[in-house]
Amino acid sequence: ADTQTVSTVTIEEKVPAGAYAVVDTLTAPASSTSYAWTWTKTFGGADAEGVYDYRIVVRDVAGNVHTSSAAATVSVHLDRTAPAAPTVTAPTAGAYYGEDSTILRGTASDASSGVALVEWSADGGAAWFAADGTTSWTRDLDLRAGGVNPVAALRDQGQKEILVRATDLAGNVSG
């Protein structure tokens, strides 16, 4: 919009399963030929999870909507829910392995924003390592002496506990 003719910028919000409503109107200073606006939305605990759509409507001094403002729409997905804990499908609990390696395998899911990362730990969660894949994931656990596994303790004989967690696209981590 031409900075000399813009009068107001209206920000409209559409909440999940709702209709657009004006949440703020910014008025251009009459004596200024160059100006910029900043608007911030802070989500609180009462805001529902889901998709929030924001539409910016620019009007000139006569009240006409500027034609380019139709493209000024943005969607934000509010997701506070952690993904479900990943499922380990291999190796099975209590299994014995005498081989040089075994495959850690499983699935992960997140009903809201999707799985971004699956990680595993063999030291009680002190260090985490990325698995290959997200909703269907694997990791080759190299158990050979001198192998490439990042956790040397996996090579020692005895029972091991391997933890697995998933992180969704919003940064929420499974428990």
PDB file of C-alpha atoms in Angstrom:
ATOM      1  CA  ALA A   1       0.000   0.000   0.000  1.00  0.00           C
ATOM      2  CA  ASP A   2       1.130   3.552  -0.635  1.00  0.00           C
ATOM      3  CA  THR A   3       2.369   4.875   2.710  1.00  0.00           C
ATOM      4  CA  GLN A   4       0.749   8.272   2.080  1.00  0.00           C
ATOM      5  CA  THR A   5      -2.739   6.861   1.619  1.00  0.00           C
ATOM      6  CA  VAL A   6      -2.883   4.100   4.233  1.00  0.00           C
ATOM      7  CA  SER A   7      -5.123   5.026   7.112  1.00  0.00           C
ATOM      8  CA  THR A   8      -5.541   1.825   9.138  1.00  0.00           C
ATOM      9  CA  VAL A   9      -4.324  -1.730   9.360  1.00  0.00           C
ATOM     10  CA  THR A  10      -6.801  -4.140  10.938  1.00  0.00           C
ATOM     11  CA  ILE A  11      -5.749  -7.499  12.313  1.00  0.00           C
ATOM     12  CA  GLU A  12      -8.452 -10.140  12.363  1.00  0.00           C
ATOM     13  CA  GLU A  13      -8.194 -13.474  14.135  1.00  0.00           C
ATOM     14  CA  LYS A  14     -10.100 -16.667  13.389  1.00  0.00           C
ATOM     15  CA  VAL A  15      -9.916 -19.030  16.356  1.00  0.00           C
ATOM     16  CA  PRO A  16     -10.283 -22.809  15.920  1.00  0.00           C
ATOM     17  CA  ALA A  17     -13.859 -23.585  14.794  1.00  0.00           C
ATOM     18  CA  GLY A  18     -14.708 -19.875  14.880  1.00  0.00           C
ATOM     19  CA  ALA A  19     -15.203 -16.890  12.590  1.00  0.00           C
ATOM     20  CA  TYR A  20     -12.933 -13.917  11.942  1.00  0.00           C
ATOM     21  CA  ALA A  21     -13.094 -11.133  14.525  1.00  0.00           C
ATOM     22  CA  VAL A  22     -11.108  -7.892  14.762  1.00  0.00           C
ATOM     23  CA  VAL A  23      -8.439  -8.140  17.468  1.00  0.00           C
ATOM     24  CA  ASP A  24      -6.575  -4.899  16.808  1.00  0.00           C
ATOM     25  CA  THR A  25      -6.656  -1.801  14.610  1.00  0.00           C
ATOM     26  CA  LEU A  26      -3.503   0.203  14.032  1.00  0.00           C
ATOM     27  CA  THR A  27      -3.894   3.774  12.815  1.00  0.00           C
ATOM     28  CA  ALA A  28      -1.278   5.514  10.671  1.00  0.00           C
ATOM     29  CA  PRO A  29       0.086   8.785  12.021  1.00  0.00           C
ATOM     30  CA  ALA A  30      -1.356  11.647   9.951  1.00  0.00           C
ATOM     31  CA  SER A  31       1.919  13.560   9.684  1.00  0.00           C
ATOM     32  CA  SER A  32       4.111  10.630   8.698  1.00  0.00           C
ATOM     33  CA  THR A  33       4.921   9.433   5.171  1.00  0.00           C
ATOM     34  CA  SER A  34       6.905   6.404   6.321  1.00  0.00           C
ATOM     35  CA  TYR A  35       5.890   4.069   9.126  1.00  0.00           C
ATOM     36  CA  ALA A  36       5.783   0.442  10.124  1.00  0.00           C
ATOM     37  CA  TRP A  37       3.624  -1.597  12.469  1.00  0.00           C
ATOM     38  CA  THR A  38       4.457  -4.454  14.768  1.00  0.00           C
ATOM     39  CA  TRP A  39       1.797  -6.684  16.270  1.00  0.00           C
ATOM     40  CA  THR A  40       2.388  -9.586  18.631  1.00  0.00           C
ATOM     41  CA  LYS A  41       0.085 -12.377  19.743  1.00  0.00           C
ATOM     42  CA  THR A  42       0.916 -14.157  22.988  1.00  0.00           C
ATOM     43  CA  PHE A  43      -1.018 -17.372  23.516  1.00  0.00           C
ATOM     44  CA  GLY A  44      -2.251 -17.956  27.050  1.00  0.00           C
ATOM     45  CA  GLY A  45      -3.424 -21.032  28.893  1.00  0.00           C
ATOM     46  CA  ALA A  46      -7.055 -20.358  27.953  1.00  0.00           C
ATOM     47  CA  ASP A  47      -6.328 -20.425  24.204  1.00  0.00           C
ATOM     48  CA  ALA A  48      -7.503 -23.681  22.630  1.00  0.00           C
ATOM     49  CA  GLU A  49      -5.156 -25.875  20.625  1.00  0.00           C
ATOM     50  CA  GLY A  50      -5.681 -25.797  16.882  1.00  0.00           C
ATOM     51  CA  VAL A  51      -5.216 -23.535  13.883  1.00  0.00           C
ATOM     52  CA  TYR A  52      -5.465 -19.772  14.299  1.00  0.00           C
ATOM     53  CA  ASP A  53      -5.809 -17.739  11.109  1.00  0.00           C
ATOM     54  CA  TYR A  54      -4.784 -14.083  10.986  1.00  0.00           C
ATOM     55  CA  ARG A  55      -5.832 -11.703   8.249  1.00  0.00           C
ATOM     56  CA  ILE A  56      -4.363  -8.239   7.785  1.00  0.00           C
ATOM     57  CA  VAL A  57      -6.692  -5.729   6.139  1.00  0.00           C
ATOM     58  CA  VAL A  58      -5.246  -2.408   4.909  1.00  0.00           C
ATOM     59  CA  ARG A  59      -7.599   0.546   4.336  1.00  0.00           C
ATOM     60  CA  ASP A  60      -6.913   3.913   2.752  1.00  0.00           C
ATOM     61  CA  VAL A  61      -8.128   7.256   4.101  1.00  0.00           C
ATOM     62  CA  ALA A  62     -11.438   6.820   2.233  1.00  0.00           C
ATOM     63  CA  GLY A  63     -12.027   3.396   3.891  1.00  0.00           C
ATOM     64  CA  ASN A  64     -11.320   1.332   0.764  1.00  0.00           C
ATOM     65  CA  VAL A  65      -9.660  -2.034   1.322  1.00  0.00           C
ATOM     66  CA  HIS A  66      -6.304  -2.224  -0.433  1.00  0.00           C
ATOM     67  CA  THR A  67      -6.374  -5.059  -2.984  1.00  0.00           C
ATOM     68  CA  SER A  68      -2.993  -6.544  -1.982  1.00  0.00           C
ATOM     69  CA  SER A  69      -4.168  -7.081   1.610  1.00  0.00           C
ATOM     70  CA  ALA A  70      -6.146 -10.160   0.493  1.00  0.00           C
ATOM     71  CA  ALA A  71      -2.816 -12.030   0.337  1.00  0.00           C
ATOM     72  CA  ALA A  72      -1.809 -10.968   3.848  1.00  0.00           C
ATOM     73  CA  THR A  73      -3.072 -14.043   5.693  1.00  0.00           C
ATOM     74  CA  VAL A  74      -1.092 -16.313   7.987  1.00  0.00           C
ATOM     75  CA  SER A  75      -2.008 -19.479   9.881  1.00  0.00           C
ATOM     76  CA  VAL A  76      -0.507 -20.511  13.213  1.00  0.00           C
ATOM     77  CA  HIS A  77      -0.921 -23.994  14.706  1.00  0.00           C
ATOM     78  CA  LEU A  78      -1.072 -23.989  18.521  1.00  0.00           C
ATOM     79  CA  ASP A  79       0.047 -27.386  19.843  1.00  0.00           C
ATOM     80  CA  ARG A  80       0.814 -27.898  23.542  1.00  0.00           C
ATOM     81  CA  THR A  81       0.297 -31.668  23.647  1.00  0.00           C
ATOM     82  CA  ALA A  82       3.321 -33.962  23.646  1.00  0.00           C
ATOM     83  CA  PRO A  83       3.355 -36.876  21.223  1.00  0.00           C
ATOM     84  CA  ALA A  84       2.592 -40.347  22.502  1.00  0.00           C
ATOM     85  CA  ALA A  85       5.600 -42.284  23.753  1.00  0.00           C
ATOM     86  CA  PRO A  86       7.175 -44.153  20.832  1.00  0.00           C
ATOM     87  CA  THR A  87       6.567 -47.865  20.549  1.00  0.00           C
ATOM     88  CA  VAL A  88       9.606 -50.144  20.357  1.00  0.00           C
ATOM     89  CA  THR A  89       8.910 -53.155  18.120  1.00  0.00           C
ATOM     90  CA  ALA A  90      12.453 -54.596  18.132  1.00  0.00           C
ATOM     91  CA  PRO A  91      14.265 -55.862  20.011  1.00  0.00           C
ATOM     92  CA  THR A  92      11.569 -57.386  22.162  1.00  0.00           C
ATOM     93  CA  ALA A  93      11.777 -56.885  25.927  1.00  0.00           C
ATOM     94  CA  GLY A  94      13.973 -59.500  27.597  1.00  0.00           C
ATOM     95  CA  ALA A  95      15.472 -60.743  24.311  1.00  0.00           C
ATOM     96  CA  TYR A  96      19.033 -62.104  24.230  1.00  0.00           C
ATOM     97  CA  TYR A  97      21.479 -61.054  21.538  1.00  0.00           C
ATOM     98  CA  GLY A  98      24.902 -62.503  20.897  1.00  0.00           C
ATOM     99  CA  GLU A  99      25.329 -60.875  17.520  1.00  0.00           C
ATOM    100  CA  ASP A 100      27.555 -57.963  16.612  1.00  0.00           C
ATOM    101  CA  SER A 101      24.588 -55.668  16.111  1.00  0.00           C
ATOM    102  CA  THR A 102      20.879 -55.458  16.507  1.00  0.00           C
ATOM    103  CA  ILE A 103      18.292 -53.112  15.110  1.00  0.00           C
ATOM    104  CA  LEU A 104      16.333 -50.798  17.394  1.00  0.00           C
ATOM    105  CA  ARG A 105      13.025 -50.290  15.603  1.00  0.00           C
ATOM    106  CA  GLY A 106       9.610 -48.816  16.293  1.00  0.00           C
ATOM    107  CA  THR A 107       6.869 -46.338  15.521  1.00  0.00           C
ATOM    108  CA  ALA A 108       5.910 -42.901  16.777  1.00  0.00           C
ATOM    109  CA  SER A 109       2.863 -40.693  16.277  1.00  0.00           C
ATOM    110  CA  ASP A 110       1.526 -37.269  17.128  1.00  0.00           C
ATOM    111  CA  ALA A 111      -2.118 -36.425  16.475  1.00  0.00           C
ATOM    112  CA  SER A 112      -1.600 -32.670  16.358  1.00  0.00           C
ATOM    113  CA  SER A 113       1.469 -31.288  14.573  1.00  0.00           C
ATOM    114  CA  GLY A 114       3.341 -34.459  13.595  1.00  0.00           C
ATOM    115  CA  VAL A 115       6.578 -36.150  14.683  1.00  0.00           C
ATOM    116  CA  ALA A 116       9.750 -34.187  13.949  1.00  0.00           C
ATOM    117  CA  LEU A 117      12.354 -36.360  15.688  1.00  0.00           C
ATOM    118  CA  VAL A 118      12.783 -39.708  17.442  1.00  0.00           C
ATOM    119  CA  GLU A 119      15.756 -40.145  19.784  1.00  0.00           C
ATOM    120  CA  TRP A 120      17.164 -42.979  21.887  1.00  0.00           C
ATOM    121  CA  SER A 121      19.328 -43.115  25.002  1.00  0.00           C
ATOM    122  CA  ALA A 122      21.218 -45.980  26.637  1.00  0.00           C
ATOM    123  CA  ASP A 123      22.493 -44.050  29.650  1.00  0.00           C
ATOM    124  CA  GLY A 124      19.267 -43.167  31.465  1.00  0.00           C
ATOM    125  CA  GLY A 125      18.628 -40.058  29.372  1.00  0.00           C
ATOM    126  CA  ALA A 126      21.934 -38.230  29.943  1.00  0.00           C
ATOM    127  CA  ALA A 127      22.669 -38.290  26.200  1.00  0.00           C
ATOM    128  CA  TRP A 128      20.183 -38.660  23.351  1.00  0.00           C
ATOM    129  CA  PHE A 129      20.877 -39.787  19.758  1.00  0.00           C
ATOM    130  CA  ALA A 130      18.669 -39.407  16.700  1.00  0.00           C
ATOM    131  CA  ALA A 131      17.050 -42.461  15.159  1.00  0.00           C
ATOM    132  CA  ASP A 132      16.553 -42.751  11.405  1.00  0.00           C
ATOM    133  CA  GLY A 133      12.994 -41.799  10.461  1.00  0.00           C
ATOM    134  CA  THR A 134      10.081 -40.402  12.454  1.00  0.00           C
ATOM    135  CA  THR A 135       6.755 -42.264  12.342  1.00  0.00           C
ATOM    136  CA  SER A 136       8.584 -45.462  11.426  1.00  0.00           C
ATOM    137  CA  TRP A 137      12.114 -45.350  12.807  1.00  0.00           C
ATOM    138  CA  THR A 138      15.199 -47.535  13.178  1.00  0.00           C
ATOM    139  CA  ARG A 139      18.724 -47.417  14.574  1.00  0.00           C
ATOM    140  CA  ASP A 140      21.494 -49.980  14.065  1.00  0.00           C
ATOM    141  CA  LEU A 141      23.034 -50.680  17.477  1.00  0.00           C
ATOM    142  CA  ASP A 142      26.605 -51.720  16.644  1.00  0.00           C
ATOM    143  CA  LEU A 143      27.694 -53.946  19.529  1.00  0.00           C
ATOM    144  CA  ARG A 144      31.193 -54.856  18.245  1.00  0.00           C
ATOM    145  CA  ALA A 145      34.293 -53.800  20.167  1.00  0.00           C
ATOM    146  CA  GLY A 146      35.481 -50.743  18.263  1.00  0.00           C
ATOM    147  CA  GLY A 147      32.065 -50.346  16.645  1.00  0.00           C
ATOM    148  CA  VAL A 148      30.596 -46.979  15.714  1.00  0.00           C
ATOM    149  CA  ASN A 149      27.926 -46.876  18.420  1.00  0.00           C
ATOM    150  CA  PRO A 150      27.930 -43.594  20.365  1.00  0.00           C
ATOM    151  CA  VAL A 151      27.322 -45.418  23.683  1.00  0.00           C
ATOM    152  CA  ALA A 152      30.234 -47.709  24.483  1.00  0.00           C
ATOM    153  CA  ALA A 153      28.371 -49.233  27.453  1.00  0.00           C
ATOM    154  CA  LEU A 154      26.088 -51.055  24.998  1.00  0.00           C
ATOM    155  CA  ARG A 155      29.023 -53.332  24.166  1.00  0.00           C
ATOM    156  CA  ASP A 156      29.286 -54.630  27.757  1.00  0.00           C
ATOM    157  CA  GLN A 157      27.489 -57.876  28.547  1.00  0.00           C
ATOM    158  CA  GLY A 158      24.341 -57.715  30.616  1.00  0.00           C
ATOM    159  CA  GLN A 159      20.850 -56.320  30.516  1.00  0.00           C
ATOM    160  CA  LYS A 160      20.456 -52.841  28.994  1.00  0.00           C
ATOM    161  CA  GLU A 161      17.667 -50.304  29.220  1.00  0.00           C
ATOM    162  CA  ILE A 162      17.148 -48.187  26.135  1.00  0.00           C
ATOM    163  CA  LEU A 163      14.879 -45.143  26.387  1.00  0.00           C
ATOM    164  CA  VAL A 164      13.116 -43.701  23.350  1.00  0.00           C
ATOM    165  CA  ARG A 165      11.353 -40.354  23.021  1.00  0.00           C
ATOM    166  CA  ALA A 166       9.623 -38.377  20.274  1.00  0.00           C
ATOM    167  CA  THR A 167       9.546 -34.622  19.676  1.00  0.00           C
ATOM    168  CA  ASP A 168       6.722 -33.076  17.653  1.00  0.00           C
ATOM    169  CA  LEU A 169       6.934 -30.161  15.213  1.00  0.00           C
ATOM    170  CA  ALA A 170       5.915 -27.743  17.989  1.00  0.00           C
ATOM    171  CA  GLY A 171       8.802 -28.881  20.224  1.00  0.00           C
ATOM    172  CA  ASN A 172       6.756 -30.949  22.679  1.00  0.00           C
ATOM    173  CA  VAL A 173       8.614 -34.037  23.923  1.00  0.00           C
ATOM    174  CA  SER A 174       6.991 -37.354  24.901  1.00  0.00           C
ATOM    175  CA  GLY A 175       7.370 -38.505  28.497  1.00  0.00           C
TER     176      GLY A 175
END
